[in-house]
Coordinates of C-alpha atoms in Angstrom, one line a residue:
Chain O
X1 CA -1.3 10.3 26.0
X2 CA -1.5 7.5 23.2
X3 CA 1.6 5.2 23.4
X4 CA 2.8 3.8 20.1
X5 CA 5.2 0.7 20.7
X6 CA 8.4 1.0 19.0
X7 CA 9.9 -2.3 18.4
X8 CA 11.8 -1.8 15.4
X9 CA 8.7 -3.8 13.3
X10 CA 8.3 -0.9 10.1
X11 CA 8.1 2.4 9.8
X12 CA 6.0 4.5 11.9
X13 CA 5.5 7.2 10.0
X14 CA 2.1 7.1 8.5
X15 CA 0.5 6.5 11.7
X16 CA 1.9 9.3 13.2
X17 CA 1.0 11.7 10.1
X18 CA -2.6 10.1 10.8
X19 CA -2.9 10.6 14.4
X20 CA -1.5 14.1 13.6
X21 CA -4.3 15.1 11.3
X22 CA -6.8 13.7 13.8
X23 CA -5.1 15.9 16.7
X24 CA -4.2 13.1 18.8
X25 CA -1.2 13.3 21.7
X26 CA 0.8 10.6 21.3
X27 CA 4.6 9.2 22.1
X28 CA 6.8 6.4 20.1
X29 CA 8.2 4.2 22.8
X30 CA 9.2 0.6 24.1
X31 CA 9.5 1.8 27.7
X32 CA 7.5 -0.4 29.9
X33 CA 6.5 2.3 32.1
X34 CA 5.3 4.7 29.7
X35 CA 3.7 2.3 27.9
X36 CA 1.3 1.2 30.9
X37 CA 0.5 4.7 32.1
X38 CA -1.1 5.7 28.6
X39 CA -4.5 6.2 28.2
X40 CA -4.1 4.2 24.7
X41 CA -2.0 1.7 23.4
X42 CA -1.2 1.2 19.7
X43 CA 1.0 -1.8 18.6
X44 CA 1.4 -1.5 14.9
X45 CA 3.9 -3.9 12.9
X46 CA 5.0 -4.7 9.2
X47 CA 7.1 -7.9 8.7
X48 CA 7.9 -11.1 9.7
X49 CA 5.3 -12.4 13.0
X50 CA 7.9 -14.6 14.1
X51 CA 10.5 -11.3 14.3
X52 CA 7.9 -9.5 15.5
X53 CA 7.6 -11.7 18.8
X54 CA 11.3 -11.7 19.3
X55 CA 11.4 -8.1 19.6
X56 CA 8.8 -8.0 22.0
X57 CA 10.4 -10.3 24.1
X58 CA 13.9 -8.5 23.4
X59 CA 12.5 -5.6 25.0
X60 CA 10.6 -7.4 27.7
X61 CA 7.3 -6.3 26.5
X62 CA 5.0 -9.5 26.4
X63 CA 4.1 -9.5 29.6
X64 CA 3.5 -5.9 29.8
X65 CA 1.2 -6.1 27.1
X66 CA -0.9 -8.6 28.5
X67 CA -1.5 -6.7 31.7
X68 CA -2.6 -3.8 30.1
X69 CA -6.2 -3.0 30.9
X70 CA -6.8 0.8 28.9
X71 CA -8.0 0.3 25.2
X72 CA -5.1 -1.4 22.7
X73 CA -4.9 -1.5 18.9
X74 CA -3.2 -3.8 17.2
X75 CA -2.3 -3.3 13.5
X76 CA -1.5 -5.8 10.7
X77 CA 1.4 -7.8 12.2
X78 CA 0.6 -6.1 15.4
X79 CA -3.0 -7.8 15.6
X80 CA -1.3 -11.0 14.1
X81 CA 0.9 -11.2 17.4
X82 CA -1.9 -10.9 19.4
X83 CA -3.4 -14.0 18.4
X84 CA -2.5 -17.5 19.8
X85 CA 0.1 -18.5 17.3
X86 CA 1.4 -18.0 13.7
X87 CA 2.3 -20.3 10.7
X88 CA 4.8 -17.5 10.2
X89 CA 6.4 -18.7 13.1
X90 CA 5.2 -22.1 14.2
X91 CA 7.5 -22.5 17.1
X92 CA 7.1 -19.6 19.0
X93 CA 3.5 -18.8 20.5
X94 CA 2.2 -15.4 20.1
X95 CA 0.4 -13.3 23.0
X96 CA -2.6 -15.0 23.1
X97 CA -5.2 -12.6 23.5
X98 CA -7.1 -13.4 20.4
X99 CA -8.8 -16.9 20.3
X100 CA -7.2 -17.2 16.7
X101 CA -4.9 -18.6 14.7
X102 CA -2.9 -17.0 11.7
X103 CA -2.7 -19.1 8.5
X104 CA -1.0 -18.2 5.0
X105 CA -2.9 -17.7 1.9
X106 CA -2.6 -20.3 -0.2
X107 CA -2.9 -18.5 -3.8
X108 CA -6.0 -19.8 -5.9
X109 CA -6.7 -18.7 -9.6
X110 CA -6.7 -15.3 -10.1
X111 CA -5.9 -14.4 -6.4
X112 CA -2.4 -13.2 -5.9
X113 CA -0.4 -13.1 -2.3
X114 CA -0.1 -11.1 -0.5
X115 CA -3.2 -10.1 -0.4
X116 CA -3.0 -6.1 -1.3
X117 CA -5.2 -3.2 -1.9
X118 CA -8.6 -2.0 -1.0
X119 CA -11.2 -4.6 0.2
X120 CA -14.4 -4.6 1.7
X121 CA -15.2 -5.5 5.2
X122 CA -18.4 -6.8 6.7
X123 CA -20.1 -8.2 9.6
X124 CA -19.3 -5.0 11.6
X125 CA -19.4 -5.5 15.2
X126 CA -19.0 -3.0 18.0
X127 CA -17.6 0.3 19.0
X128 CA -14.3 0.3 17.1
X129 CA -16.1 0.0 13.9
X130 CA -19.1 2.2 15.0
X131 CA -20.8 4.1 12.2
X132 CA -19.4 2.3 9.2
X133 CA -21.4 0.7 6.7
X134 CA -21.2 -3.1 5.9
X135 CA -19.3 -3.3 2.5
X136 CA -16.8 -0.4 3.3
X137 CA -13.4 -0.8 2.0
X138 CA -10.2 -0.4 3.5
X139 CA -6.5 -0.8 2.8
X140 CA -4.7 -4.5 3.2
X141 CA -1.5 -5.5 3.0
X142 CA -0.5 -9.2 4.1
X143 CA 0.2 -12.7 3.1
X144 CA -1.3 -14.5 6.5
X145 CA -4.7 -14.0 7.9
X146 CA -6.1 -14.8 11.4
X147 CA -9.0 -17.1 10.9
X148 CA -12.8 -16.5 12.2
X149 CA -13.3 -17.2 16.1
X150 CA -15.4 -16.0 18.8
X151 CA -13.5 -12.4 18.8
X152 CA -14.1 -11.8 15.1
X153 CA -15.5 -8.2 14.8
X154 CA -15.3 -7.8 11.2
X155 CA -14.7 -10.0 8.4
X156 CA -13.3 -9.9 4.6
X157 CA -13.0 -12.2 1.8
X158 CA -9.9 -13.0 -0.2
X159 CA -8.5 -16.3 -1.8
X160 CA -11.8 -18.2 -0.9
X161 CA -11.2 -17.7 2.5
X162 CA -13.4 -15.6 5.1
X163 CA -11.2 -14.1 7.4
X164 CA -11.3 -11.6 10.4
X165 CA -10.5 -8.0 9.2
X166 CA -10.9 -6.8 12.9
X167 CA -10.9 -8.6 16.3
X168 CA -11.8 -7.6 19.5
X169 CA -11.3 -9.4 23.0
X170 CA -12.1 -6.8 26.7
X171 CA -9.5 -3.6 26.0
X172 CA -7.9 -5.7 23.0
X173 CA -8.7 -4.4 19.5
X174 CA -6.9 -5.3 16.1
X175 CA -7.4 -5.0 12.6
X176 CA -5.5 -6.7 9.9
X177 CA -5.7 -3.9 7.6
X178 CA -4.2 -0.2 7.7
X179 CA -6.4 2.2 9.0
X180 CA -3.7 5.1 8.8
X181 CA -3.8 4.6 4.9
X182 CA -7.8 3.8 4.5
X183 CA -8.9 7.1 3.7
X184 CA -11.9 8.4 5.4
X185 CA -12.8 5.2 6.4
X186 CA -9.8 4.5 8.9
X187 CA -9.6 7.8 9.9
X188 CA -13.5 7.2 11.1
X189 CA -11.7 3.9 12.8
X190 CA -8.9 5.8 14.5
X191 CA -11.5 8.2 15.8
X192 CA -13.6 5.7 17.2
X193 CA -10.5 4.0 19.0
X194 CA -9.6 7.4 20.5
X195 CA -12.9 7.6 21.7
X196 CA -13.0 4.7 23.5
Chain Y
X1 CA -13.9 -8.7 -2.8
X2 CA -10.4 -6.9 -3.5
X3 CA -11.4 -3.7 -5.7
X4 CA -9.1 -2.9 -8.9
X5 CA -7.0 0.1 -8.4
X6 CA -7.3 3.5 -10.1
X7 CA -4.0 5.3 -9.5
X8 CA -3.2 9.0 -10.5
X9 CA 0.5 9.4 -11.3
X10 CA 1.9 12.6 -11.2
X11 CA 5.3 13.9 -12.4
X12 CA 7.0 16.2 -10.6
X13 CA 9.5 18.5 -11.5
X14 CA 11.9 20.6 -8.7
X15 CA 8.8 19.8 -6.6
X16 CA 6.0 21.1 -8.9
X17 CA 3.8 18.9 -11.1
X18 CA 4.2 19.0 -14.7
X19 CA 0.9 18.1 -16.0
X20 CA -2.4 18.4 -14.5
X21 CA -3.8 22.3 -15.4
X22 CA -7.0 21.5 -16.0
X23 CA -8.7 21.0 -12.0
X24 CA -11.4 23.3 -11.3
X25 CA -11.2 25.5 -8.5
X26 CA -7.3 24.4 -7.4
X27 CA -6.1 27.6 -6.3
X28 CA -2.4 26.8 -6.5
X29 CA -2.1 24.9 -9.7
X30 CA 0.6 22.5 -9.7
X31 CA 1.3 22.2 -6.3
X32 CA 1.4 18.4 -5.7
X33 CA 0.4 18.2 -2.2
X34 CA -2.9 19.9 -3.0
X35 CA -3.3 17.5 -6.1
X36 CA -2.9 14.4 -4.4
X37 CA -5.4 15.2 -1.8
X38 CA -7.8 16.3 -4.5
X39 CA -7.4 13.2 -6.0
X40 CA -7.8 11.2 -3.0
X41 CA -11.0 12.9 -2.2
X42 CA -12.0 12.0 -5.6
X43 CA -11.5 8.4 -4.2
X44 CA -8.4 7.6 -6.1
X45 CA -7.0 4.3 -4.5
X46 CA -3.6 5.1 -4.3
X47 CA -1.0 7.9 -5.7
X48 CA 2.0 7.6 -7.7
X49 CA 4.6 10.9 -7.6
X50 CA 7.5 10.5 -10.1
X51 CA 10.5 12.8 -9.8
X52 CA 11.6 13.8 -13.5
X53 CA 14.0 16.6 -11.8
X54 CA 17.5 16.5 -13.2
X55 CA 19.7 18.2 -10.9
X56 CA 20.3 17.2 -7.6
X57 CA 18.6 20.0 -6.1
X58 CA 15.4 19.3 -7.6
X59 CA 15.6 15.7 -5.8
X60 CA 16.0 17.4 -2.4
X61 CA 13.2 19.3 -2.8
X62 CA 11.4 16.2 -4.0
X63 CA 12.0 14.5 -1.0
X64 CA 10.8 17.5 1.2
X65 CA 7.7 17.0 -0.9
X66 CA 7.3 13.5 0.3
X67 CA 7.1 14.5 3.3
X68 CA 4.2 17.0 2.9
X69 CA 2.6 14.5 0.8
X70 CA 2.7 11.8 3.8
X71 CA 1.4 14.3 6.2
X72 CA -1.4 15.3 3.7
X73 CA -2.8 12.6 2.3
X74 CA -4.6 9.3 3.9
X75 CA -4.2 6.9 1.1
X76 CA -0.8 4.7 0.1
X77 CA 1.5 6.4 -2.3
X78 CA 4.4 5.2 -4.2
X79 CA 7.3 7.2 -5.2
X80 CA 10.1 6.9 -7.7
X81 CA 12.4 8.5 -10.2
X82 CA 16.2 8.5 -9.5
X83 CA 16.5 5.8 -7.0
X84 CA 19.4 4.5 -7.5
X85 CA 20.6 2.8 -3.8
X86 CA 19.4 1.3 -0.9
X87 CA 20.2 5.2 0.8
X88 CA 17.9 6.6 -1.6
X89 CA 15.2 4.1 -1.0
X90 CA 15.7 4.7 2.9
X91 CA 15.5 8.4 2.5
X92 CA 12.3 8.3 0.9
X93 CA 11.0 5.7 3.1
X94 CA 11.9 7.9 6.2
X95 CA 10.1 10.9 4.6
X96 CA 7.2 8.8 4.3
X97 CA 6.5 7.0 1.1
X98 CA 4.8 3.4 1.6
X99 CA 6.4 2.0 -1.8
X100 CA 9.2 3.4 -4.0
X101 CA 9.5 2.3 -7.3
X102 CA 12.9 1.2 -9.2
X103 CA 13.3 1.2 -13.3
X104 CA 16.7 1.5 -15.1
X105 CA 18.8 1.1 -11.6
X106 CA 17.3 -2.4 -11.1
X107 CA 18.1 -3.4 -14.7
X108 CA 21.8 -1.9 -14.2
X109 CA 21.9 -3.7 -10.8
X110 CA 19.2 -6.4 -10.6
X111 CA 20.6 -6.8 -6.8
X112 CA 19.3 -3.8 -5.8
X113 CA 15.9 -5.3 -5.7
X114 CA 16.7 -7.6 -3.4
X115 CA 18.3 -5.4 -1.0
X116 CA 15.7 -3.1 -0.6
X117 CA 13.1 -5.6 -0.2
X118 CA 15.1 -7.6 2.7
X119 CA 15.3 -4.2 4.8
X120 CA 11.8 -3.1 4.1
X121 CA 9.6 -6.1 2.8
X122 CA 8.3 -6.7 -0.7
X123 CA 5.5 -4.5 -0.2
X124 CA 7.8 -1.3 -0.3
X125 CA 9.3 -2.4 -3.7
X126 CA 7.6 -1.8 -7.3
X127 CA 9.6 -2.8 -10.1
X128 CA 8.9 -0.7 -12.9
X129 CA 9.6 -1.8 -16.6
X130 CA 9.4 0.2 -19.5
X131 CA 9.1 -2.4 -22.6
X132 CA 8.8 -2.0 -26.6
X133 CA 8.1 -4.7 -29.1
X134 CA 10.6 -5.8 -31.0
X135 CA 10.9 -6.2 -34.9
X136 CA 11.3 -10.0 -33.9
X137 CA 8.1 -9.8 -31.7
X138 CA 9.8 -9.8 -28.4
X139 CA 9.1 -7.5 -25.8
X140 CA 12.3 -6.0 -24.7
X141 CA 12.8 -3.8 -21.4
X142 CA 14.4 -0.2 -22.1
X143 CA 16.1 2.1 -19.9
X144 CA 16.6 5.8 -19.1
X145 CA 13.0 6.7 -19.6
X146 CA 12.8 4.8 -23.2
X147 CA 16.2 5.9 -24.9
X148 CA 18.2 3.2 -24.2
X149 CA 17.5 -1.0 -24.7
X150 CA 18.2 -3.1 -22.4
X151 CA 19.0 -7.1 -22.8
X152 CA 16.3 -8.0 -20.8
X153 CA 13.1 -9.6 -22.3
X154 CA 9.7 -8.5 -20.3
X155 CA 8.5 -11.8 -19.4
X156 CA 11.9 -13.1 -17.9
X157 CA 12.9 -10.1 -16.3
X158 CA 9.6 -9.4 -14.6
X159 CA 9.5 -13.2 -13.3
X160 CA 13.4 -12.5 -12.1
X161 CA 12.2 -9.0 -10.3
X162 CA 9.4 -11.2 -8.5
X163 CA 12.2 -13.6 -7.4
X164 CA 14.1 -11.0 -6.0
X165 CA 11.3 -9.4 -4.0
X166 CA 9.3 -7.2 -6.2
X167 CA 6.2 -6.6 -4.5
X168 CA 4.7 -5.3 -7.6
X169 CA 5.2 -4.7 -11.3
X170 CA 4.2 -1.9 -13.0
X171 CA 4.6 -2.3 -16.8
X172 CA 4.5 0.4 -19.6
X173 CA 4.6 -0.3 -23.1
X174 CA 6.3 2.4 -24.8
X175 CA 4.7 1.6 -28.0
X176 CA 1.1 2.3 -26.8
X177 CA 2.3 5.7 -23.8
X178 CA 0.9 8.8 -24.8
X179 CA -0.9 7.3 -27.7
X180 CA -4.1 7.1 -26.0
X181 CA -5.2 4.4 -28.2
X182 CA -5.3 1.9 -25.3
X183 CA -3.2 -1.0 -23.8
X184 CA -1.8 -4.0 -25.2
X185 CA -4.2 -6.3 -23.1
X186 CA -2.6 -9.7 -24.4
X187 CA 0.8 -8.7 -23.5
X188 CA -0.4 -8.0 -19.7
X189 CA -2.6 -10.6 -19.4
X190 CA 0.3 -13.1 -20.3
X191 CA 2.6 -11.0 -17.9
X192 CA 0.0 -11.4 -15.1
X193 CA -0.6 -15.4 -15.9
X194 CA 3.3 -15.7 -15.3
X195 CA 3.7 -13.7 -12.4
X196 CA 2.0 -14.2 -8.4
X197 CA 2.4 -10.4 -7.5
X198 CA -0.1 -8.0 -8.8
X199 CA 0.3 -5.6 -12.3
X200 CA -0.2 -2.5 -12.2
X201 CA -1.1 -0.9 -16.0
X202 CA 0.3 2.1 -17.3
X203 CA 0.4 4.2 -20.6
X204 CA -2.0 4.2 -23.3
X205 CA -5.5 5.1 -21.9
X206 CA -7.4 7.4 -23.8
X207 CA -11.0 6.2 -22.5
X208 CA -12.6 4.2 -19.5
X209 CA -13.4 1.7 -21.9
X210 CA -9.5 0.9 -22.2
X211 CA -9.1 0.3 -18.4
X212 CA -11.8 -1.5 -18.0
X213 CA -10.3 -3.7 -20.6
X214 CA -7.1 -3.8 -19.2
X215 CA -8.8 -4.5 -15.7
X216 CA -10.1 -7.4 -17.0
X217 CA -9.3 -9.1 -20.6
X218 CA -5.4 -7.6 -19.2
X219 CA -5.5 -9.2 -15.9
X220 CA -4.0 -6.2 -14.4
X221 CA -4.6 -5.4 -10.9
X222 CA -4.7 -1.7 -11.1
X223 CA -4.4 1.0 -13.8
X224 CA -2.0 4.2 -13.3
X225 CA -2.9 7.0 -15.8
X226 CA -1.9 10.7 -16.5
X227 CA -3.3 12.5 -19.1
X228 CA -7.0 11.6 -19.0
X229 CA -7.2 13.1 -15.2
X230 CA -4.7 15.9 -15.5
X231 CA -6.3 17.4 -18.4
X232 CA -9.8 17.2 -16.5
X233 CA -11.3 14.6 -18.9
X234 CA -12.5 12.5 -16.6
X235 CA -12.3 12.8 -12.6
X236 CA -11.0 9.8 -10.7
X237 CA -14.4 9.3 -9.5
X238 CA -16.2 9.2 -13.1
X239 CA -13.9 6.2 -13.8
X240 CA -14.5 4.4 -11.2
X241 CA -18.3 4.9 -11.3
X242 CA -18.3 3.7 -15.0
X243 CA -15.9 0.7 -14.1
X244 CA -18.6 -0.3 -11.4
X245 CA -21.2 -0.1 -13.6
X246 CA -19.2 -1.9 -16.0
X247 CA -19.4 -5.0 -13.2
X248 CA -15.6 -4.1 -12.3
X249 CA -15.0 -4.1 -8.5
X250 CA -14.0 -0.9 -7.4
X251 CA -14.1 1.0 -4.4
X252 CA -16.9 3.6 -4.3

């Protein structure tokens, strides 16, 4: 059973639909016991990183998440809160699993912020991105990015910035992009996560 | 590199696609879910479903359709047509839409943009603008499917929409829509230069060259098209292959 953490950070419908298409069983929950007992955990999230941290704290989840030993996948803001900190809420430390700082894109000529749409990912490493070709396209919607760090397992380039498209530290995985909206490539990534 | 997006648009009435008759091998012609899946498989980057039902019953059918699309399609999709309130937007979000588009209702009450963006994020709000060039050379937004002029000038309205929380602007020139003579690229470029959110070009494509022009000279981030796909003139894959050959970054 997969636990999708429900902490009021955006609509979970597309993630649920994507897991349904793959035939995966899941439960949507904020209950620490259920989360700890599940085989895998997904931490989704769309919105403000500071609000995301507040909502996790309010539900008593930061320590629960840090203590998990089963595979955990953070998606978008769910990935960002697994980093050290974010410029979006500098006064609030994040969960500090990934050794990355989250910064805002500076708009450059011809590059709009948010970074929205399909972009290609490269330097792919590890099991989550197994069987994907370098240059595969995935769907992004974000204004903040995690810089490169030792945990980077995929890179993407936007607004003159090479950033982490995916991160991994031990049993923790994160994607800045939305695998649940990334066509067949995204399906492959979710299948890889399910197979961990 | 961020790819330019190709977005087929499906007009839906009472739950069925009104255009789109020339797909070979499609069993249920007009089935909105099946067509969407087909486009997604061909390489569409996003889909837009526009509800053109005039009745309450038709609107209800549309919301049910949105749920079925969300279940079946693995790429982002936008829905629009008849969204007048935050409640309307919430219903479609709950049904699984990734974005909504507002047009006339935002012109009538611009605060609507901010209300929806504050609740669901600006990435959820696409503001559609239909505009026409007046005798004085100014582009004026028009409402109600092109039938009523407004007092909003295209560029200032688009900038206002951005300031209020729009995540993207979908601009259709009513002087070009349906002509298949291409897009007004100068106007698109001027619009794109004034905004820091993506611009989606819509209406007027008669060929891949037209689409290539609006994505380069016109500085548009995406192109939305209906007829050239529905009537089987080109497949999405064919359009993207030709754009790639022309050196335009697309997801293949």
